């Protein structure tokens, strides 16, 4: 069975600073990996996903993530944080070949300080 | 494209009553829909997988008689919380996986429904 861990339940960065949100996964088959963002009292919005192919994935709002199989990681980065990036971020894994259910990580709350 | 709606967005009900939450895929057909529950400041917990025209598959620990799921069409799944109790208060989120998205296993999420049981 797959699982996801996110190091750091709360991350604070200054506006304009680098954003780094960590995600590590375990999966018995090649994984499909996702990052979602959730604003208060709202559903989830897909930031980016990795299925196959290029390991550096670019998403919306300037975010990108790199799939590193050797490290079983899929960390999310953004070069320069904006105030509007403050939200909850969830990493998720789906077993690509036949699994259909997502397993979500516990989430990381990102605060952006002025 | 790939928009999922939920109705209502917020509902307050009295203990012992039943509440129905609708999840609709607006611009695509979804054979499979998923229902999640999210506790405050927590991650999403999968409750059940809903397949059009067949019975839902519930995750371990989820009471199927309490959380009734019906996926009557390719664009609509409903979750009915029966005999609601205060501990059922939560944020319920549905997602839909379009038939054309099955190879990427991408799910599109609804905006969520905040249920408060008094």
mmCIF file of C-alpha atoms in Angstrom:
data_model
loop_
_atom_site.group_PDB
_atom_site.id
_atom_site.type_symbol
_atom_site.label_atom_id
_atom_site.label_comp_id
_atom_site.label_asym_id
_atom_site.label_seq_id
_atom_site.Cartn_x
_atom_site.Cartn_y
_atom_site.Cartn_z
ATOM 1 C CA UNK A 1 0.000 0.000 0.000
ATOM 2 C CA UNK A 2 1.136 3.495 -0.697
ATOM 3 C CA UNK A 3 1.680 6.250 1.832
ATOM 4 C CA UNK A 4 2.729 9.880 1.900
ATOM 5 C CA UNK A 5 4.602 11.908 4.453
ATOM 6 C CA UNK A 6 5.015 15.647 4.475
ATOM 7 C CA UNK A 7 7.798 16.998 6.623
ATOM 8 C CA UNK A 8 6.646 20.048 8.503
ATOM 9 C CA UNK A 9 2.994 20.613 9.294
ATOM 10 C CA UNK A 10 3.578 24.357 9.183
ATOM 11 C CA UNK A 11 6.081 26.287 7.101
ATOM 12 C CA UNK A 12 6.585 30.040 7.266
ATOM 13 C CA UNK A 13 8.463 32.034 4.668
ATOM 14 C CA UNK A 14 8.888 35.709 3.976
ATOM 15 C CA UNK A 15 7.306 37.243 0.917
ATOM 16 C CA UNK A 16 9.742 36.876 -1.962
ATOM 17 C CA UNK A 17 11.597 33.972 -0.367
ATOM 18 C CA UNK A 18 11.925 30.467 -1.709
ATOM 19 C CA UNK A 19 9.110 28.069 -0.909
ATOM 20 C CA UNK A 20 10.048 24.432 -0.294
ATOM 21 C CA UNK A 21 7.407 21.944 0.807
ATOM 22 C CA UNK A 22 8.599 18.386 1.288
ATOM 23 C CA UNK A 23 6.840 15.214 0.253
ATOM 24 C CA UNK A 24 8.054 11.647 0.467
ATOM 25 C CA UNK A 25 6.069 8.662 -0.640
ATOM 26 C CA UNK A 26 6.122 4.920 -0.602
ATOM 27 C CA UNK A 27 4.590 2.817 -3.309
ATOM 28 C CA UNK A 28 5.004 -0.729 -4.494
ATOM 29 C CA UNK A 29 4.452 0.273 -8.112
ATOM 30 C CA UNK A 30 5.426 3.310 -10.156
ATOM 31 C CA UNK A 31 3.517 6.147 -8.537
ATOM 32 C CA UNK A 32 1.492 8.964 -9.889
ATOM 33 C CA UNK A 33 2.122 12.020 -7.706
ATOM 34 C CA UNK A 34 0.092 15.139 -7.167
ATOM 35 C CA UNK A 35 0.232 18.410 -5.292
ATOM 36 C CA UNK A 36 -2.996 20.156 -4.339
ATOM 37 C CA UNK A 37 -3.654 23.479 -2.664
ATOM 38 C CA UNK A 38 -6.603 24.183 -0.414
ATOM 39 C CA UNK A 39 -7.763 27.617 0.678
ATOM 40 C CA UNK A 40 -9.936 27.923 3.784
ATOM 41 C CA UNK A 41 -13.353 26.308 3.434
ATOM 42 C CA UNK A 42 -12.714 25.398 -0.167
ATOM 43 C CA UNK A 43 -12.040 22.235 -2.106
ATOM 44 C CA UNK A 44 -8.733 21.170 -3.554
ATOM 45 C CA UNK A 45 -7.108 22.709 -6.580
ATOM 46 C CA UNK A 46 -4.538 20.758 -8.546
ATOM 47 C CA UNK A 47 -1.172 22.505 -8.688
ATOM 48 C CA UNK A 48 0.708 19.904 -10.680
ATOM 49 C CA UNK A 49 1.076 16.203 -11.258
ATOM 50 C CA UNK A 50 3.673 13.660 -12.257
ATOM 51 C CA UNK A 51 2.622 10.599 -14.189
ATOM 52 C CA UNK A 52 5.438 9.589 -16.514
ATOM 53 C CA UNK A 53 8.135 11.272 -18.522
ATOM 54 C CA UNK A 54 9.962 14.398 -17.454
ATOM 55 C CA UNK A 55 10.722 14.333 -13.753
ATOM 56 C CA UNK A 56 10.608 18.113 -13.328
ATOM 57 C CA UNK A 57 7.001 19.142 -13.468
ATOM 58 C CA UNK A 58 5.791 22.712 -13.756
ATOM 59 C CA UNK A 59 2.416 23.683 -12.446
ATOM 60 C CA UNK A 60 0.224 26.687 -11.965
ATOM 61 C CA UNK A 61 1.065 29.826 -10.015
ATOM 62 C CA UNK A 62 4.804 29.374 -10.530
ATOM 63 C CA UNK A 63 5.089 26.112 -8.616
ATOM 64 C CA UNK A 64 7.152 23.156 -9.719
ATOM 65 C CA UNK A 65 8.111 19.789 -8.314
ATOM 66 C CA UNK A 66 10.731 17.205 -9.098
ATOM 67 C CA UNK A 67 10.170 13.477 -8.936
ATOM 68 C CA UNK A 68 13.230 11.753 -7.523
ATOM 69 C CA UNK A 69 12.770 8.028 -7.564
ATOM 70 C CA UNK A 70 15.991 7.286 -5.692
ATOM 71 C CA UNK A 71 14.874 9.516 -2.843
ATOM 72 C CA UNK A 72 11.162 8.642 -3.148
ATOM 73 C CA UNK A 73 10.497 12.345 -3.020
ATOM 74 C CA UNK A 74 8.326 14.872 -4.799
ATOM 75 C CA UNK A 75 9.135 18.213 -3.184
ATOM 76 C CA UNK A 76 7.227 21.327 -4.190
ATOM 77 C CA UNK A 77 9.070 24.589 -4.796
ATOM 78 C CA UNK A 78 8.426 28.146 -5.838
ATOM 79 C CA UNK A 79 11.241 30.654 -6.276
ATOM 80 C CA UNK A 80 9.439 33.632 -4.782
ATOM 81 C CA UNK A 81 6.540 33.448 -2.360
ATOM 82 C CA UNK A 82 3.503 35.707 -2.661
ATOM 83 C CA UNK A 83 1.061 36.522 0.076
ATOM 84 C CA UNK A 84 -1.612 34.757 -1.943
ATOM 85 C CA UNK A 85 0.307 31.480 -1.636
ATOM 86 C CA UNK A 86 -0.696 31.162 2.004
ATOM 87 C CA UNK A 87 -2.817 28.004 2.140
ATOM 88 C CA UNK A 88 -2.772 24.311 2.962
ATOM 89 C CA UNK A 89 -0.837 22.087 0.589
ATOM 90 C CA UNK A 90 -1.393 18.383 0.167
ATOM 91 C CA UNK A 91 0.797 15.858 -1.564
ATOM 92 C CA UNK A 92 -0.945 12.737 -2.840
ATOM 93 C CA UNK A 93 0.056 9.463 -4.416
ATOM 94 C CA UNK A 94 -1.883 7.112 -6.610
ATOM 95 C CA UNK A 95 -0.635 3.751 -7.718
ATOM 96 C CA UNK A 96 -0.435 4.306 -11.421
ATOM 97 C CA UNK A 97 -0.969 0.904 -12.876
ATOM 98 C CA UNK A 98 -4.205 -0.176 -11.304
ATOM 99 C CA UNK A 99 -4.849 1.831 -8.191
ATOM 100 C CA UNK A 100 -7.511 4.428 -8.387
ATOM 101 C CA UNK A 101 -7.532 5.824 -4.907
ATOM 102 C CA UNK A 102 -5.509 8.704 -3.772
ATOM 103 C CA UNK A 103 -3.641 8.639 -0.526
ATOM 104 C CA UNK A 104 -3.113 12.115 0.809
ATOM 105 C CA UNK A 105 -0.322 13.330 2.981
ATOM 106 C CA UNK A 106 -1.179 15.101 6.227
ATOM 107 C CA UNK A 107 -0.779 18.515 4.653
ATOM 108 C CA UNK A 108 1.517 21.483 5.193
ATOM 109 C CA UNK A 109 0.211 24.891 6.081
ATOM 110 C CA UNK A 110 2.180 27.614 4.360
ATOM 111 C CA UNK A 111 2.283 31.049 5.921
ATOM 112 C CA UNK A 112 3.776 33.963 4.029
ATOM 113 C CA UNK A 113 5.073 36.813 6.139
ATOM 114 C CA UNK A 114 5.196 40.381 4.829
ATOM 115 C CA UNK B 1 -13.197 22.087 -18.199
ATOM 116 C CA UNK B 2 -13.437 19.328 -15.559
ATOM 117 C CA UNK B 3 -15.568 21.215 -13.064
ATOM 118 C CA UNK B 4 -17.154 19.482 -10.108
ATOM 119 C CA UNK B 5 -19.862 21.106 -8.039
ATOM 120 C CA UNK B 6 -21.292 20.258 -4.656
ATOM 121 C CA UNK B 7 -24.582 21.255 -3.149
ATOM 122 C CA UNK B 8 -25.156 22.539 -0.591
ATOM 123 C CA UNK B 9 -21.942 24.315 0.300
ATOM 124 C CA UNK B 10 -22.997 24.589 3.905
ATOM 125 C CA UNK B 11 -25.743 22.891 5.879
ATOM 126 C CA UNK B 12 -26.833 22.890 9.481
ATOM 127 C CA UNK B 13 -29.152 20.157 10.665
ATOM 128 C CA UNK B 14 -30.531 18.861 13.911
ATOM 129 C CA UNK B 15 -29.345 15.670 15.504
ATOM 130 C CA UNK B 16 -31.311 12.671 14.264
ATOM 131 C CA UNK B 17 -32.193 14.086 10.865
ATOM 132 C CA UNK B 18 -30.748 13.082 7.498
ATOM 133 C CA UNK B 19 -28.840 15.269 5.097
ATOM 134 C CA UNK B 20 -28.159 14.711 1.406
ATOM 135 C CA UNK B 21 -25.122 16.157 -0.343
ATOM 136 C CA UNK B 22 -24.914 16.212 -4.128
ATOM 137 C CA UNK B 23 -21.785 15.973 -6.221
ATOM 138 C CA UNK B 24 -21.997 16.758 -9.921
ATOM 139 C CA UNK B 25 -19.489 16.669 -12.739
ATOM 140 C CA UNK B 26 -20.566 19.615 -14.848
ATOM 141 C CA UNK B 27 -18.744 19.147 -18.118
ATOM 142 C CA UNK B 28 -17.611 15.569 -18.206
ATOM 143 C CA UNK B 29 -18.890 12.106 -17.469
ATOM 144 C CA UNK B 30 -17.561 10.399 -14.399
ATOM 145 C CA UNK B 31 -18.014 6.701 -13.950
ATOM 146 C CA UNK B 32 -16.177 6.940 -10.666
ATOM 147 C CA UNK B 33 -16.618 9.474 -7.908
ATOM 148 C CA UNK B 34 -15.051 9.600 -4.482
ATOM 149 C CA UNK B 35 -16.224 10.909 -1.138
ATOM 150 C CA UNK B 36 -13.790 12.275 1.393
ATOM 151 C CA UNK B 37 -14.128 13.617 4.885
ATOM 152 C CA UNK B 38 -11.842 16.243 6.300
ATOM 153 C CA UNK B 39 -11.585 17.057 9.984
ATOM 154 C CA UNK B 40 -10.375 20.502 11.058
ATOM 155 C CA UNK B 41 -6.710 21.029 10.286
ATOM 156 C CA UNK B 42 -6.456 17.453 9.069
ATOM 157 C CA UNK B 43 -5.949 15.709 5.782
ATOM 158 C CA UNK B 44 -8.608 14.133 3.626
ATOM 159 C CA UNK B 45 -9.831 10.687 4.517
ATOM 160 C CA UNK B 46 -11.356 8.593 1.777
ATOM 161 C CA UNK B 47 -14.775 7.353 2.828
ATOM 162 C CA UNK B 48 -15.981 5.510 -0.223
ATOM 163 C CA UNK B 49 -15.663 5.039 -3.938
ATOM 164 C CA UNK B 50 -18.825 5.456 -5.921
ATOM 165 C CA UNK B 51 -19.285 3.747 -9.265
ATOM 166 C CA UNK B 52 -22.153 4.554 -11.581
ATOM 167 C CA UNK B 53 -24.754 1.840 -11.603
ATOM 168 C CA UNK B 54 -23.245 -0.265 -8.853
ATOM 169 C CA UNK B 55 -22.830 -0.297 -5.113
ATOM 170 C CA UNK B 56 -20.293 1.965 -3.512
ATOM 171 C CA UNK B 57 -17.126 0.556 -2.020
ATOM 172 C CA UNK B 58 -16.603 1.768 1.519
ATOM 173 C CA UNK B 59 -13.302 2.127 3.297
ATOM 174 C CA UNK B 60 -12.688 0.215 6.455
ATOM 175 C CA UNK B 61 -14.352 1.794 9.441
ATOM 176 C CA UNK B 62 -16.934 3.755 7.453
ATOM 177 C CA UNK B 63 -20.510 2.780 8.262
ATOM 178 C CA UNK B 64 -22.290 2.104 4.999
ATOM 179 C CA UNK B 65 -25.714 2.292 6.616
ATOM 180 C CA UNK B 66 -24.945 5.698 7.991
ATOM 181 C CA UNK B 67 -23.332 7.181 4.906
ATOM 182 C CA UNK B 68 -25.518 6.164 1.993
ATOM 183 C CA UNK B 69 -24.031 6.715 -1.433
ATOM 184 C CA UNK B 70 -25.931 6.640 -4.684
ATOM 185 C CA UNK B 71 -24.326 7.140 -8.081
ATOM 186 C CA UNK B 72 -27.401 7.136 -10.272
ATOM 187 C CA UNK B 73 -25.972 8.784 -13.356
ATOM 188 C CA UNK B 74 -22.657 9.517 -14.990
ATOM 189 C CA UNK B 75 -22.709 13.053 -13.631
ATOM 190 C CA UNK B 76 -24.259 12.751 -10.197
ATOM 191 C CA UNK B 77 -23.369 11.057 -6.942
ATOM 192 C CA UNK B 78 -25.090 11.709 -3.646
ATOM 193 C CA UNK B 79 -24.019 11.159 -0.065
ATOM 194 C CA UNK B 80 -26.755 10.937 2.537
ATOM 195 C CA UNK B 81 -25.774 11.191 6.169
ATOM 196 C CA UNK B 82 -28.547 9.367 8.003
ATOM 197 C CA UNK B 83 -29.551 10.018 11.596
ATOM 198 C CA UNK B 84 -26.858 12.623 11.900
ATOM 199 C CA UNK B 85 -25.066 13.220 15.170
ATOM 200 C CA UNK B 86 -22.776 16.060 16.230
ATOM 201 C CA UNK B 87 -19.725 13.869 15.628
ATOM 202 C CA UNK B 88 -20.706 13.709 11.958
ATOM 203 C CA UNK B 89 -20.018 17.424 11.691
ATOM 204 C CA UNK B 90 -17.209 17.791 9.192
ATOM 205 C CA UNK B 91 -16.145 19.049 5.799
ATOM 206 C CA UNK B 92 -17.171 16.588 3.090
ATOM 207 C CA UNK B 93 -15.450 16.751 -0.269
ATOM 208 C CA UNK B 94 -16.266 14.791 -3.367
ATOM 209 C CA UNK B 95 -14.131 14.199 -6.409
ATOM 210 C CA UNK B 96 -14.787 12.807 -9.832
ATOM 211 C CA UNK B 97 -12.557 10.958 -12.207
ATOM 212 C CA UNK B 98 -13.548 11.391 -15.795
ATOM 213 C CA UNK B 99 -13.518 8.384 -18.039
ATOM 214 C CA UNK B 100 -10.978 10.138 -20.205
ATOM 215 C CA UNK B 101 -8.771 10.777 -17.205
ATOM 216 C CA UNK B 102 -8.515 7.213 -16.006
ATOM 217 C CA UNK B 103 -5.080 6.745 -17.449
ATOM 218 C CA UNK B 104 -3.712 9.599 -15.397
ATOM 219 C CA UNK B 105 -5.832 8.813 -12.354
ATOM 220 C CA UNK B 106 -6.510 12.488 -11.966
ATOM 221 C CA UNK B 107 -9.394 13.438 -9.759
ATOM 222 C CA UNK B 108 -11.248 16.717 -9.892
ATOM 223 C CA UNK B 109 -12.457 17.974 -6.571
ATOM 224 C CA UNK B 110 -15.637 19.718 -5.606
ATOM 225 C CA UNK B 111 -15.611 22.794 -3.373
ATOM 226 C CA UNK B 112 -16.749 20.844 -0.336
ATOM 227 C CA UNK B 113 -19.776 20.860 1.955
ATOM 228 C CA UNK B 114 -19.559 22.017 5.530
ATOM 229 C CA UNK B 115 -21.966 19.953 7.653
ATOM 230 C CA UNK B 116 -22.800 21.068 11.161
ATOM 231 C CA UNK B 117 -25.050 18.878 13.292
ATOM 232 C CA UNK B 118 -26.536 20.583 16.328
#
